[in-house]
PDB file of C-alpha atoms in Angstrom:
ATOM      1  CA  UNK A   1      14.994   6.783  36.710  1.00 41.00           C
ATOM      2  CA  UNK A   2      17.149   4.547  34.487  1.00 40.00           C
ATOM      3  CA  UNK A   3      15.124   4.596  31.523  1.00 41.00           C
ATOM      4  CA  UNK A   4      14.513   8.088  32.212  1.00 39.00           C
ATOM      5  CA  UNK A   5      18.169   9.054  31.408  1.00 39.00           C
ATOM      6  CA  UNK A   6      18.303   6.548  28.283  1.00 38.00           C
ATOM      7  CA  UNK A   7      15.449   8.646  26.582  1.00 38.00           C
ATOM      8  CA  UNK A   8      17.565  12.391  28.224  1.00 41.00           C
ATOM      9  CA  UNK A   9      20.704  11.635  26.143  1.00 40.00           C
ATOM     10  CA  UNK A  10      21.609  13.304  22.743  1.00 42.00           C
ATOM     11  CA  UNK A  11      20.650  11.988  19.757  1.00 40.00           C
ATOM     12  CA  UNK A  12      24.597  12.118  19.044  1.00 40.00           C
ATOM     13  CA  UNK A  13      24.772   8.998  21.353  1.00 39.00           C
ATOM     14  CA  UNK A  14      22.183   7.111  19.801  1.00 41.00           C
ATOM     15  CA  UNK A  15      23.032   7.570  16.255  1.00 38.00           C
ATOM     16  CA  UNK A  16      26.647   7.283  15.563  1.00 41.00           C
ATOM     17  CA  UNK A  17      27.455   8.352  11.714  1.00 39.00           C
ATOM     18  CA  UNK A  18      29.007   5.274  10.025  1.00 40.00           C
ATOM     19  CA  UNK A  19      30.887   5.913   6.853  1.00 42.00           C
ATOM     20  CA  UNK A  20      29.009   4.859   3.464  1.00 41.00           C
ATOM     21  CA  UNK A  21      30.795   2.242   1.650  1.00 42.00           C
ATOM     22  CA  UNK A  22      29.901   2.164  -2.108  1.00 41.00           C
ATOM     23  CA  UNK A  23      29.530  -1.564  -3.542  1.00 42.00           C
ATOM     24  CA  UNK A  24      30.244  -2.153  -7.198  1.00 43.00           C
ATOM     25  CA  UNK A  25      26.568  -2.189  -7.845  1.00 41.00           C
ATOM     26  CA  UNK A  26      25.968   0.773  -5.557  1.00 37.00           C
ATOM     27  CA  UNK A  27      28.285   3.085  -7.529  1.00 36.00           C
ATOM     28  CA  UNK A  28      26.732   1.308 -11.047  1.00 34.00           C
ATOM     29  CA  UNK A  29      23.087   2.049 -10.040  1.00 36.00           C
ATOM     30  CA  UNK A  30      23.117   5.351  -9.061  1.00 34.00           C
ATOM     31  CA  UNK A  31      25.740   6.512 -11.515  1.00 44.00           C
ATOM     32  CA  UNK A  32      24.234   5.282 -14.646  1.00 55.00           C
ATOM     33  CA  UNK A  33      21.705   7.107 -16.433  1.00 83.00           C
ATOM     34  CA  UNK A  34      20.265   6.042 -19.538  1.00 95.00           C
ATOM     35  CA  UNK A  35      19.144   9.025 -22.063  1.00 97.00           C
ATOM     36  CA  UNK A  36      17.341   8.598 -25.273  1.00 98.00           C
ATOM     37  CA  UNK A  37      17.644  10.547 -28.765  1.00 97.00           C
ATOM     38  CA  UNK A  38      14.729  11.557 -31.214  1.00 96.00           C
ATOM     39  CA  UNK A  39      16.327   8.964 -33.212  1.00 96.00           C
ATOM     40  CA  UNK A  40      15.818   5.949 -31.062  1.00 96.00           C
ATOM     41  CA  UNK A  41      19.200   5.421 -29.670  1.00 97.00           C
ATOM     42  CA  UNK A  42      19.466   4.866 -26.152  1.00 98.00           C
ATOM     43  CA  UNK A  43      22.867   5.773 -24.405  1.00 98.00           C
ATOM     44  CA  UNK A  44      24.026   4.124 -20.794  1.00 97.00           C
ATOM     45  CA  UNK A  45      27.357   6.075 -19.207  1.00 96.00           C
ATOM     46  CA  UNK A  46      29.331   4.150 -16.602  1.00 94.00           C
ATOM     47  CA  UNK A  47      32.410   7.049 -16.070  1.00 93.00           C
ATOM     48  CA  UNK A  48      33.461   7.893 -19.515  1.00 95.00           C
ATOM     49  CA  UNK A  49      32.116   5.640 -21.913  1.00 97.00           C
ATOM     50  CA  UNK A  50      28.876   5.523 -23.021  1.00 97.00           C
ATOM     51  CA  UNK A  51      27.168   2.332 -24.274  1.00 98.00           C
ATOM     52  CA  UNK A  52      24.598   2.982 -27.396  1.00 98.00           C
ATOM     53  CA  UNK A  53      22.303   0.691 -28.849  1.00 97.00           C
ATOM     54  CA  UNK A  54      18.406   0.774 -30.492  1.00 97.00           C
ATOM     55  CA  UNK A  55      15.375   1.567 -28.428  1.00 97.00           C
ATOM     56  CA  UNK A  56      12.924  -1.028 -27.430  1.00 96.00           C
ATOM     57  CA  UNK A  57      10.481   1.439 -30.023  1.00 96.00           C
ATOM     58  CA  UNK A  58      13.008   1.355 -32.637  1.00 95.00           C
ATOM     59  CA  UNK A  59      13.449  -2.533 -32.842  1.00 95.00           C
ATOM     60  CA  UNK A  60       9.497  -2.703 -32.509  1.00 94.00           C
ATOM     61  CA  UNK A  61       9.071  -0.564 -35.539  1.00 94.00           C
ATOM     62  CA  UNK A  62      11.780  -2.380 -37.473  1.00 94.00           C
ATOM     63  CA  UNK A  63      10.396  -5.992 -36.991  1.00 95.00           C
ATOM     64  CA  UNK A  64      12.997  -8.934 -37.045  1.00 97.00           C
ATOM     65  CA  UNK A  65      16.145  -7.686 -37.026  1.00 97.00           C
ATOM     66  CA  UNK A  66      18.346  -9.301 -39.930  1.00 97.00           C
ATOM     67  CA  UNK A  67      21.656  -7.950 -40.205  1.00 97.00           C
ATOM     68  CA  UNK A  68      23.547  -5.345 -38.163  1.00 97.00           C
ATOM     69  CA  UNK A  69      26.245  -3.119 -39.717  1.00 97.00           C
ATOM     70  CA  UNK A  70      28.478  -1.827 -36.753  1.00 97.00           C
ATOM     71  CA  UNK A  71      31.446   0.971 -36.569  1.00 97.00           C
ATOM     72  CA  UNK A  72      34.976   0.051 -36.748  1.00 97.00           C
ATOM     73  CA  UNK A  73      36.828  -0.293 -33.350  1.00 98.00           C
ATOM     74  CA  UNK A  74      39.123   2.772 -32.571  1.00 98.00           C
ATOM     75  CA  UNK A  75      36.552   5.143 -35.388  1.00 97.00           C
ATOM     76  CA  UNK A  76      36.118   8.989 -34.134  1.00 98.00           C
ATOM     77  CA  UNK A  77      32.968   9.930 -34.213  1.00 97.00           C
ATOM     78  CA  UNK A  78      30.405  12.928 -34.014  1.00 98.00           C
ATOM     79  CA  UNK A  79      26.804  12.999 -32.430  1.00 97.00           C
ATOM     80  CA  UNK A  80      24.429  12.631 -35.080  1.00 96.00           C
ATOM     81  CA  UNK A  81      26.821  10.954 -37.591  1.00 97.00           C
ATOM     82  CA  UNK A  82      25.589   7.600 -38.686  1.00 96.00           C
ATOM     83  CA  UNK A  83      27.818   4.945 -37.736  1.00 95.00           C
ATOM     84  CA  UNK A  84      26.002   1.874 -39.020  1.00 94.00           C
ATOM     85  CA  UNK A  85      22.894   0.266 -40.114  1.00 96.00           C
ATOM     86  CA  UNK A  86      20.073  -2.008 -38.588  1.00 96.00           C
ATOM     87  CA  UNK A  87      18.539  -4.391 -41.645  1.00 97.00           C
ATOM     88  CA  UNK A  88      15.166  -6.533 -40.743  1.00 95.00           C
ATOM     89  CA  UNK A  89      12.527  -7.986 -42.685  1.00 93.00           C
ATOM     90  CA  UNK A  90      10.385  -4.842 -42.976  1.00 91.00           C
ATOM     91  CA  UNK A  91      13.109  -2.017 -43.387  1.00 92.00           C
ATOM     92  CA  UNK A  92      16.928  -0.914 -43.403  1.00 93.00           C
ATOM     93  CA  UNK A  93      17.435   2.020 -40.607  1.00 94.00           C
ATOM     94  CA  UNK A  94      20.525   4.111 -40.102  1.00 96.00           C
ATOM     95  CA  UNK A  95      21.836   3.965 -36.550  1.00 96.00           C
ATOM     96  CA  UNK A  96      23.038   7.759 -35.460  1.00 97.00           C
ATOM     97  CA  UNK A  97      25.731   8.141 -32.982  1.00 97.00           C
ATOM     98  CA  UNK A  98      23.847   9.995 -29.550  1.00 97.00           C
ATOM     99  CA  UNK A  99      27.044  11.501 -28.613  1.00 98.00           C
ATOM    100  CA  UNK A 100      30.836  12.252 -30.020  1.00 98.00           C
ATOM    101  CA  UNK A 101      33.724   9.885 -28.651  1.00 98.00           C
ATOM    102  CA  UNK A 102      35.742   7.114 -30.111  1.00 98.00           C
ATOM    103  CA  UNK A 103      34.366   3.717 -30.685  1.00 98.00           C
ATOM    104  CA  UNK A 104      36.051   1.375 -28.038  1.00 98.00           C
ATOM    105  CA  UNK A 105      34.227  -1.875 -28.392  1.00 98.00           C
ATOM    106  CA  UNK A 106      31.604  -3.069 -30.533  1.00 98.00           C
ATOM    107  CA  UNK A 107      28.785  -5.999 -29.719  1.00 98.00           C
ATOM    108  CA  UNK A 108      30.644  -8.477 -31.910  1.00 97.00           C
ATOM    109  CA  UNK A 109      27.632 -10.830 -30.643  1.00 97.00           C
ATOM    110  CA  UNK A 110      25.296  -9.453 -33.068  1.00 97.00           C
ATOM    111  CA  UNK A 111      27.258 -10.738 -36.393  1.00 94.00           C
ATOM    112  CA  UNK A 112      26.256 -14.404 -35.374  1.00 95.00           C
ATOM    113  CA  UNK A 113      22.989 -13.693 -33.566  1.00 97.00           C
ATOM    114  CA  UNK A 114      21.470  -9.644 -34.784  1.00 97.00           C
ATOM    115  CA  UNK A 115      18.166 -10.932 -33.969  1.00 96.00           C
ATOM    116  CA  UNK A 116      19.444 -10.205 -30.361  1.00 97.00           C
ATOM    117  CA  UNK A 117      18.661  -6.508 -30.692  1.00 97.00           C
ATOM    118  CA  UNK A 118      15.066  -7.347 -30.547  1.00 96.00           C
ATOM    119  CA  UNK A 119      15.404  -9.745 -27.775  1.00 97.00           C
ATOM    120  CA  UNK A 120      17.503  -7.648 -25.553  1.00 97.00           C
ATOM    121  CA  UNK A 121      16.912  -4.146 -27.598  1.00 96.00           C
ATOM    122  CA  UNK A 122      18.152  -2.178 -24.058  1.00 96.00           C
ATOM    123  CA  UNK A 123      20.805  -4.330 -22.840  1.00 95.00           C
ATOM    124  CA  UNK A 124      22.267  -7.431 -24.180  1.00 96.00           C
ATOM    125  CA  UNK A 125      21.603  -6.322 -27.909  1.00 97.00           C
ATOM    126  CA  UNK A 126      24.141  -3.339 -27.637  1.00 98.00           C
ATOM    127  CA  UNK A 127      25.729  -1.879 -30.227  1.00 98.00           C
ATOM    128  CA  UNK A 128      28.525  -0.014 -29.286  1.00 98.00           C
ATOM    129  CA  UNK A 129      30.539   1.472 -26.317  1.00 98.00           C
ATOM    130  CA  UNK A 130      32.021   4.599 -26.762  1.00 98.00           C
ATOM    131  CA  UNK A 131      34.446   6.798 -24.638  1.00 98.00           C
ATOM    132  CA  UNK A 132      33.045  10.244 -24.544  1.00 97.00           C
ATOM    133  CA  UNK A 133      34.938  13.663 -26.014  1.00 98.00           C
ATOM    134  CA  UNK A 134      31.880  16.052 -25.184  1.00 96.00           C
ATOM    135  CA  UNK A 135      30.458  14.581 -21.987  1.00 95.00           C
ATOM    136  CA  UNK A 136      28.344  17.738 -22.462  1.00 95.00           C
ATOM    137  CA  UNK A 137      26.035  16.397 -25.228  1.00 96.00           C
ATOM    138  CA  UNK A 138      24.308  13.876 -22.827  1.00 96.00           C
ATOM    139  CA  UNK A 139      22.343  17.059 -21.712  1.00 95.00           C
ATOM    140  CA  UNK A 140      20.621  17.501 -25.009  1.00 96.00           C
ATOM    141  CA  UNK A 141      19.259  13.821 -24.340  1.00 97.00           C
ATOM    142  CA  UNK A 142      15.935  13.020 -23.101  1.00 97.00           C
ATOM    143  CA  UNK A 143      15.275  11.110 -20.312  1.00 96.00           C
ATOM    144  CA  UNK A 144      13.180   8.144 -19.561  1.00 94.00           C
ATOM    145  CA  UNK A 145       9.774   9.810 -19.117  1.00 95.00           C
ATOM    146  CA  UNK A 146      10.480  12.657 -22.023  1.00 96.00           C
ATOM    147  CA  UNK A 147      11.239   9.720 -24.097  1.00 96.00           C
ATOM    148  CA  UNK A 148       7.941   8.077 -23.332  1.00 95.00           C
ATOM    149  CA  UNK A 149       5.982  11.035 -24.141  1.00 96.00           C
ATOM    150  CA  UNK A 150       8.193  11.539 -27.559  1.00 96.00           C
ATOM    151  CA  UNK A 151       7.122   7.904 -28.183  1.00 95.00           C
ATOM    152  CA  UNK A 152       3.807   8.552 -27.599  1.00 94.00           C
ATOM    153  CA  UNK A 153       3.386  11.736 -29.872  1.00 93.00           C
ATOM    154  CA  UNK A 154       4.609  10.046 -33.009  1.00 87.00           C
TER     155      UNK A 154
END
């Protein structure tokens, strides 16, 4: 009879709701997006600023990475403005800004060591974190798998 009556009670009972508590890498992972433009910039948001650097395609296609000409700290900028250059062996590329904002940091890294944008092309080899004006313009982004296919048709 005992065991009986453990299985007859609510559900309620048996499952108490316990309140979520976000960790800093919770919050981080499920937050963060990263989008990609046709130009081969890849933008990361964490709130309201968005860090931008070259695609892993982009540095592929360049070759060895040379010199890196980055934006000025504090610089107002619109998407699709170019806001520096990427030199290597094999070409000199533009880099296009994904979305509007002010520059707030810059990957000051890269003036000693650019060949770190083909090391770490998505994440260590950054090239700029900006806060965001139009929040908006990450829409006209493409996602991970649109991105692929993009790739892919070229």
């Amino acid at each position: 009879m005992l065991a009986f009556r453990a299985i007859a009670r609510p559900a309620a009972v048996a499952f108490r709701a316990r309140p979520v508590v976000a960790r800093a890498g919770m919050a981080m992972r499920f937050a963060s997006t990263k989008k990609f433009s046709e130009d081969h910039e890849w933008v990361q948001v964490d709130g309201q600023v968005a860090t931008i650097g070259i695609t892993e395609y982009a540095q592929k296609a360049l070759g060895d990475v040379v010199f890196v000409e980055l934006p000025s700290v504090g610089s107002e900028i619109e998407a699709g403005e170019s806001i520096g250059g990427v030199e290597s062996v094999k070409a000199a590329s533009d880099i296009y800004a994904p979305v509007s904002g002010t520059i707030e940091e810059i990957n000051e890294t890269l003036g000693d060591s650019p060949s770190l944008v083909n090391k770490e092309a998505e994440t260590g080899g950054w090239l700029a974190k900006i806060k965001l004006s139009e929040p908006r313009e990450l829409e006209d982004l493409m996602d991970e798998a649109a991105y692929k296919t993009f790739c892919e048709e070229q």
